[in-house]
Amino acid sequence: MSLSIVILAAGKGTRMRSDLPKVLQPLAHKPLLGYVIDASMSFNPTQLAVVIGYGGDLVKKTFSSQNIQWIEQKEQLGTGHAVLQAAPFIEDEGSTLILYGDVPLIDQKKIQSLIKKGQKNLAVLTYSKEEPTGYGRIVRESGKIKKIVEEKDCDQTQKHIKEINTGIMCAPNHLLKSWLKRLNNQNSQKEYYLTDIVGLSIQDNIEVLSESADNEVSITGINTKSELAIMERNYQLMTAKQLMEQGVTIIDPSRIDIRGEVTAGQDVTIDVGCIFEGKVVLGSHVKVAAYSLIKDSVIGDHSMIEPYSHIVESQIGTHCRIGPFARLRPGTQLQNHVHIGNFVEIKNSEVNDHTNINHLSYVGDSLVGKSVNIGAGTITCNYDGANKHPTTIEDDVFIGSNTALVAPVKIGKGATIAAGSTITKDAPPGDLTVSRGKQTSISGWKKPTKK
Ligand code: UD1
Ligand code: CA
């Protein structure tokens, strides 16, 4: 049976106090609406419609690559009015699932069974909430749903009902369309309530079914920055739990942030305060120590990331040791057994097996061979103020501390560069190259005295 999905996303979200439309507010770096769209796709709908209003152009632009029917609701006259705008685009056959653009972490299994129930009947996803204030209440008689009453329209007894309307519903298209036409706005908020279709279904002698959610996060909508922060932590805990179920040791699941996708091999350990962004692949036996940020990178088996390292768009081989306080910028490619120490920055460079760059260095646009030792404070001067130039350091080279390699330049295999050199021409293989002022001592030198 064909399924249409309508996502309501027209509201401004005034309480966010933001220029960004509410449904574009980010949860783990992804807009709220993105979660609803991705979950919708998993139900294989024949059609996906999103009702937009406030900031509609920006919302459309954000998801322009997706196959979405955009529907503009010029004035936000209520949830019923919003779905009514989509009605002309919904086919007569099949059923329609209604989702909210600000309820990101829906329970896909529950919604699957709601979809089943919504093939012949109106089916409503409900939830039993200890503190139901603010939500529409489910009014039942002899166990059967009779109507939904909004908080503002509730009498004193109805206020005590704990079963609430999550807003998520599913109904056969021909019935839904006829009900939408019959809605009015005779209520305390002068809005066209979608919830009134429950009463209309009863009028038409069609039983209203329900599915009950068992996890509050899965039905929670977001209206404020505080609610967004609470949802973020919930999402992070869920993500951490998935990784732990795969065998990853997470020292404290309340202190990890995954803003993208992490895949991990066997026996990976992640210490507190780490942030993962984009796509990160961790090999087996990888350790990520405290307060590191890793974005769009691959870390090979048995490699160790020491604390406070910052790694972006980099490929790291096996048995490497990075940090503490290392910075690997885009285009860094480390082979195996490479050591990168504290306050070392690498950019757009390949570093081969068993090479050490242990302290206070900058290596950019370089090709560094095997078993090279780069001394503390070595800088590849890759930028002349206008263009970038490459540096090549061949295998078994030893670069003395505080060396400036002025690119383009090449250091031949097995060469040694004396500490403190400024190298402006290629250094031949095997030789010691010294390029610095000669040391002299002036005897009898008198220290200046205070006048
Ligand atoms: C709605 C339900 C209520 C339910 C609650 C769950 C109705 C009348 N009430 O109430 O029973 O308990 O959700 O959160 O349906 N929207 C539009 N266009 C509009 C109005 C709303 O697109 O004209 C969108 C909003 O952007 C939002 C969603 O629909 O994503 C819900 O709207 P909201 O105003 O928050 O509904 P509630 O009054 O909370
Ligand atoms: Ca709401």
Short mmCIF file of C-alpha atoms and ligand atoms in Angstrom, two decimals:
data_model
loop_
_atom_site.label_atom_id
_atom_site.label_comp_id
_atom_site.label_asym_id
_atom_site.label_seq_id
_atom_site.Cartn_x
_atom_site.Cartn_y
_atom_site.Cartn_z
CA MET A 1 0.00 0.00 0.00
CA SER A 2 1.29 3.46 -0.87
CA LEU A 3 2.35 5.77 1.92
CA SER A 4 2.55 9.55 1.87
CA ILE A 5 4.32 11.39 4.63
CA VAL A 6 3.58 14.97 5.60
CA ILE A 7 6.02 16.73 7.91
CA LEU A 8 4.77 19.87 9.64
CA ALA A 9 7.56 22.42 9.75
CA ALA A 10 5.98 25.83 9.28
CA GLY A 11 6.24 27.18 12.81
CA LYS A 12 8.73 29.94 13.60
CA GLY A 13 9.74 28.57 16.94
CA THR A 14 9.52 31.96 18.65
CA ARG A 15 10.82 30.56 21.92
CA MET A 16 14.15 29.64 20.30
CA ARG A 17 14.82 33.39 20.05
CA SER A 18 16.84 32.81 16.91
CA ASP A 19 16.93 33.98 13.30
CA LEU A 20 17.29 30.36 12.27
CA PRO A 21 13.95 28.57 11.74
CA LYS A 22 13.32 26.09 14.53
CA VAL A 23 13.51 23.00 12.31
CA LEU A 24 17.01 24.04 11.20
CA GLN A 25 18.37 24.28 14.75
CA PRO A 26 21.18 21.71 14.96
CA LEU A 27 21.17 18.55 17.02
CA ALA A 28 24.66 17.02 16.90
CA HIS A 29 25.47 19.29 13.94
CA LYS A 30 22.45 18.12 11.91
CA PRO A 31 19.26 20.17 11.54
CA LEU A 32 16.27 18.82 13.49
CA LEU A 33 14.27 18.40 10.29
CA GLY A 34 17.09 16.27 8.85
CA TYR A 35 16.38 13.57 11.43
CA VAL A 36 12.69 13.53 10.52
CA ILE A 37 13.43 13.43 6.78
CA ASP A 38 15.96 10.59 7.20
CA ALA A 39 13.57 8.58 9.38
CA SER A 40 10.79 9.22 6.83
CA MET A 41 12.94 7.82 4.03
CA SER A 42 13.33 4.60 6.00
CA PHE A 43 9.56 4.01 5.66
CA ASN A 44 9.91 4.05 1.85
CA PRO A 45 7.16 6.57 1.20
CA THR A 46 5.78 7.07 -2.31
CA GLN A 47 5.71 10.74 -1.47
CA LEU A 48 7.28 13.05 1.10
CA ALA A 49 5.77 16.50 1.63
CA VAL A 50 7.10 19.12 4.01
CA VAL A 51 4.90 22.05 5.04
CA ILE A 52 7.04 25.17 5.43
CA GLY A 53 6.35 28.73 6.48
CA TYR A 54 8.78 30.77 8.50
CA GLY A 55 12.21 30.76 6.81
CA GLY A 56 10.84 28.43 4.14
CA ASP A 57 13.42 29.37 1.51
CA LEU A 58 16.30 28.53 3.81
CA VAL A 59 14.64 25.26 4.81
CA LYS A 60 14.19 24.32 1.13
CA LYS A 61 17.79 25.25 0.31
CA THR A 62 19.12 23.16 3.19
CA PHE A 63 17.46 20.01 1.83
CA SER A 64 17.54 20.85 -1.88
CA SER A 65 19.24 17.59 -2.79
CA GLN A 66 16.31 15.53 -1.48
CA ASN A 67 13.21 14.53 -3.38
CA ILE A 68 10.69 16.53 -1.37
CA GLN A 69 7.37 18.12 -2.25
CA TRP A 70 7.55 21.55 -0.58
CA ILE A 71 4.25 23.05 0.53
CA GLU A 72 3.96 26.61 1.65
CA GLN A 73 1.63 27.51 4.46
CA LYS A 74 1.52 31.31 4.26
CA GLU A 75 -0.17 31.82 7.62
CA GLN A 76 0.14 29.40 10.50
CA LEU A 77 -3.52 28.86 11.26
CA GLY A 78 -3.08 25.53 13.04
CA THR A 79 -1.95 21.96 12.53
CA GLY A 80 -5.18 21.07 10.67
CA HIS A 81 -4.71 24.01 8.33
CA ALA A 82 -1.11 22.92 7.74
CA VAL A 83 -2.09 19.40 6.67
CA LEU A 84 -4.92 20.85 4.56
CA GLN A 85 -2.34 22.74 2.46
CA ALA A 86 -0.77 19.39 1.62
CA ALA A 87 -4.09 17.68 0.80
CA PRO A 88 -4.21 18.62 -2.91
CA PHE A 89 -0.84 16.93 -3.39
CA ILE A 90 -1.82 13.71 -1.66
CA GLU A 91 -3.14 10.93 -3.87
CA ASP A 92 -6.55 9.36 -3.14
CA GLU A 93 -5.21 5.83 -2.63
CA GLY A 94 -3.07 4.79 0.29
CA SER A 95 -2.54 6.44 3.63
CA THR A 96 -0.71 9.42 5.09
CA LEU A 97 1.62 9.59 8.06
CA ILE A 98 1.88 12.98 9.77
CA LEU A 99 5.14 13.85 11.52
CA TYR A 100 6.46 17.01 13.17
CA GLY A 101 9.66 18.67 11.99
CA ASP A 102 10.65 19.43 15.58
CA VAL A 103 10.31 15.87 16.95
CA PRO A 104 13.64 14.43 15.79
CA LEU A 105 14.20 11.09 17.48
CA ILE A 106 11.07 9.16 16.59
CA ASP A 107 10.81 5.44 17.34
CA GLN A 108 10.78 3.81 13.91
CA LYS A 109 9.34 0.48 15.13
CA LYS A 110 6.38 2.15 16.86
CA ILE A 111 5.70 4.22 13.78
CA GLN A 112 5.79 1.12 11.59
CA SER A 113 2.95 -0.35 13.63
CA LEU A 114 1.11 2.99 13.61
CA ILE A 115 1.33 2.93 9.79
CA LYS A 116 -0.23 -0.54 9.77
CA LYS A 117 -3.12 0.59 11.97
CA GLY A 118 -3.57 3.72 9.85
CA GLN A 119 -4.32 1.77 6.68
CA LYS A 120 -8.05 1.51 7.41
CA ASN A 121 -8.52 3.65 10.52
CA LEU A 122 -7.28 6.87 11.99
CA ALA A 123 -4.37 5.84 14.22
CA VAL A 124 -2.84 8.13 16.82
CA LEU A 125 0.50 7.75 18.59
CA THR A 126 -0.09 8.45 22.27
CA TYR A 127 2.09 8.52 25.36
CA SER A 128 1.35 8.31 29.10
CA LYS A 129 2.99 11.30 30.66
CA GLU A 130 3.20 11.93 34.40
CA GLU A 131 3.25 15.69 33.78
CA PRO A 132 0.91 16.10 30.78
CA THR A 133 0.54 19.90 30.93
CA GLY A 134 0.61 21.56 27.52
CA TYR A 135 -0.32 18.53 25.48
CA GLY A 136 -3.63 17.52 23.92
CA ARG A 137 -5.35 14.86 26.09
CA ILE A 138 -6.75 11.60 24.78
CA VAL A 139 -10.38 11.24 25.92
CA ARG A 140 -11.56 7.62 26.00
CA GLU A 141 -14.91 6.00 26.72
CA SER A 142 -14.95 2.28 27.56
CA GLY A 143 -11.32 2.23 26.46
CA LYS A 144 -12.02 3.64 23.00
CA ILE A 145 -10.71 7.03 21.85
CA LYS A 146 -13.53 9.58 21.53
CA LYS A 147 -11.69 12.86 21.05
CA ILE A 148 -8.53 14.84 21.70
CA VAL A 149 -8.89 17.98 23.78
CA GLU A 150 -6.18 20.65 23.70
CA GLU A 151 -4.80 21.85 27.04
CA LYS A 152 -6.40 25.26 26.60
CA ASP A 153 -9.81 23.67 25.95
CA CYS A 154 -9.66 21.09 28.77
CA ASP A 155 -12.09 21.11 31.67
CA GLN A 156 -10.84 20.24 35.18
CA THR A 157 -11.35 16.48 34.81
CA GLN A 158 -9.76 16.35 31.36
CA LYS A 159 -6.69 18.17 32.74
CA HIS A 160 -6.03 15.11 34.89
CA ILE A 161 -5.83 12.74 31.91
CA LYS A 162 -2.26 11.51 31.56
CA GLU A 163 -2.54 9.98 28.10
CA ILE A 164 -1.40 12.64 25.64
CA ASN A 165 -1.42 13.17 21.90
CA THR A 166 2.11 13.07 20.51
CA GLY A 167 0.79 14.71 17.32
CA ILE A 168 1.96 11.82 15.16
CA MET A 169 -0.94 10.23 13.29
CA CYS A 170 -1.71 8.05 10.32
CA ALA A 171 -4.93 7.81 8.32
CA PRO A 172 -6.32 6.58 4.99
CA ASN A 173 -6.06 9.38 2.42
CA HIS A 174 -9.70 9.54 1.29
CA LEU A 175 -10.91 9.81 4.90
CA LEU A 176 -8.23 12.29 5.90
CA LYS A 177 -9.10 14.56 3.00
CA SER A 178 -12.81 14.56 3.84
CA TRP A 179 -12.12 15.29 7.50
CA LEU A 180 -9.71 18.13 6.74
CA LYS A 181 -12.41 19.89 4.69
CA ARG A 182 -14.77 19.70 7.64
CA LEU A 183 -12.45 21.29 10.24
CA ASN A 184 -13.31 24.64 11.80
CA ASN A 185 -11.56 26.99 14.19
CA GLN A 186 -14.22 27.24 16.90
CA ASN A 187 -11.89 26.84 19.87
CA SER A 188 -10.02 28.90 22.43
CA GLN A 189 -7.03 29.45 20.10
CA LYS A 190 -9.09 30.09 16.91
CA GLU A 191 -6.91 27.53 15.15
CA TYR A 192 -7.74 24.69 12.80
CA TYR A 193 -6.85 21.75 15.02
CA LEU A 194 -5.72 18.57 13.30
CA THR A 195 -6.80 16.77 16.46
CA ASP A 196 -10.45 17.46 15.61
CA ILE A 197 -10.28 14.74 12.93
CA VAL A 198 -10.62 12.28 15.83
CA GLY A 199 -14.14 13.53 16.58
CA LEU A 200 -14.97 13.48 12.84
CA SER A 201 -13.83 9.88 12.55
CA ILE A 202 -16.14 8.92 15.43
CA GLN A 203 -18.97 10.82 13.70
CA ASP A 204 -18.31 8.70 10.61
CA ASN A 205 -18.41 5.55 12.76
CA ILE A 206 -14.79 4.73 12.15
CA GLU A 207 -12.94 3.53 15.21
CA VAL A 208 -9.84 5.52 16.20
CA LEU A 209 -6.90 3.27 17.01
CA SER A 210 -3.80 4.08 18.96
CA GLU A 211 -0.24 2.97 19.38
CA SER A 212 1.48 3.89 22.62
CA ALA A 213 5.05 5.11 22.73
CA ASP A 214 7.18 3.81 25.58
CA ASN A 215 10.11 6.19 25.42
CA GLU A 216 9.59 9.86 26.11
CA VAL A 217 12.56 11.04 24.06
CA SER A 218 11.00 9.50 20.95
CA ILE A 219 7.94 11.75 21.14
CA THR A 220 9.52 14.90 22.52
CA GLY A 221 9.37 18.07 20.46
CA ILE A 222 11.76 20.95 20.90
CA ASN A 223 10.72 24.52 21.57
CA THR A 224 13.57 26.16 23.46
CA LYS A 225 17.35 26.13 23.59
CA SER A 226 17.20 24.29 26.92
CA GLU A 227 15.05 21.56 25.42
CA LEU A 228 17.49 21.40 22.52
CA ALA A 229 20.39 20.90 24.95
CA ILE A 230 18.54 18.16 26.83
CA MET A 231 17.73 16.42 23.54
CA GLU A 232 21.38 16.74 22.46
CA ARG A 233 22.54 14.91 25.61
CA ASN A 234 19.89 12.23 25.11
CA TYR A 235 21.03 11.77 21.55
CA GLN A 236 24.68 11.57 22.62
CA LEU A 237 23.87 8.97 25.27
CA MET A 238 22.01 6.89 22.67
CA THR A 239 24.95 7.11 20.27
CA ALA A 240 27.47 6.25 23.00
CA LYS A 241 25.34 3.27 24.01
CA GLN A 242 25.36 1.95 20.44
CA LEU A 243 29.17 2.16 20.37
CA MET A 244 29.47 0.45 23.76
CA GLU A 245 27.17 -2.33 22.51
CA GLN A 246 29.71 -2.83 19.71
CA GLY A 247 32.45 -3.24 22.32
CA VAL A 248 33.93 0.25 22.47
CA THR A 249 35.10 1.29 25.95
CA ILE A 250 33.80 4.77 26.66
CA ILE A 251 35.18 5.97 29.97
CA ASP A 252 32.21 8.25 30.63
CA PRO A 253 29.27 8.12 28.18
CA SER A 254 28.03 11.46 29.50
CA ARG A 255 31.23 13.12 28.31
CA ILE A 256 31.50 12.25 24.63
CA ASP A 257 30.15 14.09 21.59
CA ILE A 258 29.56 12.43 18.26
CA ARG A 259 28.43 14.84 15.59
CA GLY A 260 28.42 12.48 12.69
CA GLU A 261 29.33 8.83 12.44
CA VAL A 262 32.01 6.85 14.24
CA THR A 263 32.87 3.30 13.29
CA ALA A 264 35.25 1.40 15.51
CA GLY A 265 37.12 -1.89 15.47
CA GLN A 266 37.76 -4.23 18.38
CA ASP A 267 38.96 -2.98 21.79
CA VAL A 268 38.84 0.73 21.17
CA THR A 269 39.00 3.04 24.19
CA ILE A 270 37.77 6.62 24.24
CA ASP A 271 38.53 8.81 27.24
CA VAL A 272 36.45 11.78 28.40
CA GLY A 273 35.76 14.99 26.54
CA CYS A 274 36.40 13.79 22.99
CA ILE A 275 34.52 15.21 20.02
CA PHE A 276 34.03 13.30 16.78
CA GLU A 277 32.73 15.06 13.70
CA GLY A 278 31.79 13.92 10.21
CA LYS A 279 32.94 10.41 9.36
CA VAL A 280 35.54 8.94 11.68
CA VAL A 281 36.93 5.43 11.41
CA LEU A 282 38.87 4.01 14.36
CA GLY A 283 40.77 0.77 13.82
CA SER A 284 41.13 -1.99 16.38
CA HIS A 285 42.98 -1.29 19.65
CA VAL A 286 42.94 2.45 19.02
CA LYS A 287 43.06 4.65 22.10
CA VAL A 288 41.80 8.20 22.04
CA ALA A 289 42.85 10.07 25.15
CA ALA A 290 41.01 12.93 26.80
CA TYR A 291 39.84 16.10 25.08
CA SER A 292 40.77 15.30 21.50
CA LEU A 293 38.79 16.40 18.45
CA ILE A 294 38.76 14.12 15.41
CA LYS A 295 36.93 15.05 12.23
CA ASP A 296 36.60 13.14 8.94
CA SER A 297 39.66 10.99 9.60
CA VAL A 298 40.83 7.41 9.71
CA ILE A 299 43.00 6.09 12.57
CA GLY A 300 44.74 2.75 11.97
CA ASP A 301 44.97 -0.23 14.32
CA HIS A 302 46.96 0.13 17.56
CA SER A 303 47.42 3.87 17.13
CA MET A 304 47.27 6.13 20.16
CA ILE A 305 45.93 9.66 20.20
CA GLU A 306 47.26 11.43 23.29
CA PRO A 307 45.25 14.17 25.04
CA TYR A 308 44.22 17.45 23.42
CA SER A 309 44.97 16.46 19.86
CA HIS A 310 43.14 18.05 16.94
CA ILE A 311 42.87 15.89 13.83
CA VAL A 312 40.99 16.95 10.70
CA GLU A 313 40.72 15.20 7.31
CA SER A 314 43.75 13.05 8.02
CA GLN A 315 44.71 9.44 7.48
CA ILE A 316 46.76 7.79 10.19
CA GLY A 317 48.30 4.35 9.78
CA THR A 318 48.86 1.66 12.37
CA HIS A 319 50.94 1.89 15.58
CA CYS A 320 51.21 5.67 15.39
CA ARG A 321 51.45 7.92 18.42
CA ILE A 322 49.95 11.40 18.10
CA GLY A 323 50.10 14.21 20.65
CA PRO A 324 49.54 15.35 23.29
CA PHE A 325 48.67 18.73 21.76
CA ALA A 326 49.23 17.73 18.14
CA ARG A 327 47.43 19.32 15.23
CA LEU A 328 46.91 17.33 12.04
CA ARG A 329 45.31 19.47 9.35
CA PRO A 330 43.61 18.39 6.10
CA GLY A 331 45.69 16.25 3.79
CA THR A 332 47.89 14.72 6.46
CA GLN A 333 48.78 11.16 5.64
CA LEU A 334 50.83 9.23 8.15
CA GLN A 335 52.02 5.73 7.36
CA ASN A 336 52.77 3.23 10.17
CA HIS A 337 54.75 3.65 13.41
CA VAL A 338 54.91 7.42 13.01
CA HIS A 339 55.30 9.59 16.12
CA ILE A 340 53.95 13.12 16.14
CA GLY A 341 54.54 14.89 19.45
CA ASN A 342 53.44 17.97 21.32
CA PHE A 343 52.87 21.27 19.52
CA VAL A 344 53.52 19.78 16.10
CA GLU A 345 51.38 20.93 13.18
CA ILE A 346 51.21 18.93 9.97
CA LYS A 347 49.32 19.98 6.85
CA ASN A 348 48.93 18.39 3.44
CA SER A 349 51.93 16.12 3.93
CA GLU A 350 52.83 12.47 3.72
CA VAL A 351 55.01 11.04 6.48
CA ASN A 352 56.37 7.54 6.07
CA ASP A 353 57.05 4.62 8.44
CA HIS A 354 59.04 5.03 11.67
CA THR A 355 59.49 8.78 11.29
CA ASN A 356 59.47 10.98 14.41
CA ILE A 357 58.43 14.62 14.58
CA ASN A 358 58.26 14.96 18.30
CA HIS A 359 58.32 18.60 19.35
CA LEU A 360 57.25 22.07 18.25
CA SER A 361 57.43 21.75 14.46
CA TYR A 362 55.50 22.80 11.38
CA VAL A 363 55.51 20.49 8.39
CA GLY A 364 53.39 21.60 5.43
CA ASP A 365 53.15 20.53 1.77
CA SER A 366 55.89 17.99 2.40
CA LEU A 367 56.86 14.47 1.55
CA VAL A 368 58.79 12.97 4.44
CA GLY A 369 60.46 9.57 4.00
CA LYS A 370 60.99 6.61 6.31
CA SER A 371 62.95 6.64 9.57
CA VAL A 372 63.43 10.38 9.48
CA ASN A 373 64.02 12.34 12.67
CA ILE A 374 62.85 15.92 12.64
CA GLY A 375 64.29 17.87 15.56
CA ALA A 376 62.42 20.24 17.81
CA GLY A 377 61.41 23.54 16.30
CA THR A 378 61.86 22.58 12.66
CA ILE A 379 59.81 24.62 10.23
CA THR A 380 59.09 24.01 6.57
CA CYS A 381 58.83 27.54 5.19
CA ASN A 382 56.29 26.60 2.55
CA TYR A 383 54.79 30.03 1.87
CA ASP A 384 56.59 32.91 0.21
CA GLY A 385 53.77 35.36 0.74
CA ALA A 386 52.11 34.49 -2.55
CA ASN A 387 52.53 30.79 -3.31
CA LYS A 388 52.99 27.49 -1.49
CA HIS A 389 56.03 25.33 -2.26
CA PRO A 390 56.84 21.69 -1.52
CA THR A 391 59.54 20.21 0.69
CA THR A 392 60.96 16.72 0.18
CA ILE A 393 62.83 14.92 2.94
CA GLU A 394 64.13 11.51 1.89
CA ASP A 395 64.54 8.37 4.03
CA ASP A 396 66.92 8.25 7.04
CA VAL A 397 67.40 12.02 7.20
CA PHE A 398 68.24 13.70 10.51
CA ILE A 399 67.15 17.33 10.80
CA GLY A 400 68.76 19.16 13.73
CA SER A 401 66.64 21.30 16.00
CA ASN A 402 65.49 24.77 15.03
CA THR A 403 66.03 24.30 11.30
CA ALA A 404 64.21 26.35 8.70
CA LEU A 405 63.70 24.50 5.40
CA VAL A 406 62.90 27.18 2.82
CA ALA A 407 60.76 25.53 0.15
CA PRO A 408 60.99 24.42 -2.56
CA VAL A 409 63.83 22.32 -1.20
CA LYS A 410 64.94 18.70 -1.07
CA ILE A 411 67.01 16.92 1.58
CA GLY A 412 68.72 13.85 0.12
CA LYS A 413 68.61 10.35 1.60
CA GLY A 414 70.57 9.90 4.81
CA ALA A 415 71.56 13.58 5.02
CA THR A 416 72.12 15.34 8.33
CA ILE A 417 71.22 19.00 8.77
CA ALA A 418 73.00 20.81 11.57
CA ALA A 419 70.85 22.40 14.24
CA GLY A 420 69.89 26.00 13.66
CA SER A 421 70.41 25.85 9.89
CA THR A 422 68.42 27.84 7.37
CA ILE A 423 68.35 25.62 4.31
CA THR A 424 67.63 27.42 1.03
CA LYS A 425 69.25 25.00 -1.43
CA ASP A 426 68.91 21.22 -1.84
CA ALA A 427 71.06 19.24 0.62
CA PRO A 428 72.96 16.28 -0.93
CA PRO A 429 72.37 12.73 0.35
CA GLY A 430 74.62 11.37 3.08
CA ASP A 431 76.39 14.67 3.88
CA LEU A 432 76.24 16.94 6.88
CA THR A 433 74.95 20.31 5.75
CA VAL A 434 75.53 23.29 8.01
CA SER A 435 74.05 26.64 7.16
CA ARG A 436 74.39 29.16 9.94
CA GLY A 437 76.71 31.90 11.22
CA LYS A 438 79.98 30.56 12.59
CA GLN A 439 80.30 30.60 16.37
CA THR A 440 82.89 33.06 17.60
CA SER A 441 83.80 34.13 21.12
CA ILE A 442 85.02 37.60 21.96
CA SER A 443 87.35 37.49 24.90
CA GLY A 444 87.50 40.38 27.33
CA TRP A 445 83.95 41.38 26.41
CA LYS A 446 82.61 43.96 28.88
CA LYS A 447 78.98 43.75 29.95
CA PRO A 448 77.11 47.06 29.73
CA THR A 449 76.51 48.76 33.07
CA LYS A 450 73.52 50.79 34.26
CA LYS A 451 73.89 54.56 33.80
C1 UD1 B 1 0.00 19.87 18.96
C2 UD1 B 1 -1.30 19.08 19.14
C3 UD1 B 1 -1.38 18.53 20.56
C4 UD1 B 1 -0.17 17.68 20.84
C5 UD1 B 1 1.10 18.49 20.60
C6 UD1 B 1 2.30 17.59 20.69
C7 UD1 B 1 -2.95 20.11 17.68
C8 UD1 B 1 -4.11 21.03 17.61
N1 UD1 B 1 -2.40 19.95 18.87
O1 UD1 B 1 -0.11 20.98 19.82
O2 UD1 B 1 -2.55 17.78 20.71
O3 UD1 B 1 -0.21 17.23 22.17
O4 UD1 B 1 1.09 19.03 19.27
O5 UD1 B 1 3.46 18.38 20.62
O6 UD1 B 1 -2.56 19.55 16.70
N2 UD1 B 1 2.64 23.72 12.66
C9 UD1 B 1 2.57 24.13 11.36
N3 UD1 B 1 1.60 25.01 10.98
C10 UD1 B 1 0.68 25.49 11.86
C11 UD1 B 1 0.77 25.07 13.20
C12 UD1 B 1 1.75 24.18 13.56
O7 UD1 B 1 3.37 23.72 10.52
O8 UD1 B 1 -0.17 26.29 11.43
C13 UD1 B 1 3.70 22.79 13.06
C14 UD1 B 1 4.66 23.40 14.04
O9 UD1 B 1 5.75 23.97 13.38
C15 UD1 B 1 5.07 22.19 14.87
C16 UD1 B 1 3.86 21.29 14.85
O10 UD1 B 1 3.09 21.69 13.73
O11 UD1 B 1 6.15 21.49 14.30
C17 UD1 B 1 3.05 21.37 16.12
O12 UD1 B 1 2.59 22.65 16.30
P1 UD1 B 1 2.41 23.30 17.73
O13 UD1 B 1 1.90 24.66 17.57
O14 UD1 B 1 3.65 23.11 18.50
O15 UD1 B 1 1.27 22.37 18.31
P2 UD1 B 1 0.82 22.30 19.81
O16 UD1 B 1 -0.05 23.45 20.09
O17 UD1 B 1 1.96 22.06 20.67
CA CA B 2 4.33 21.94 20.42
#
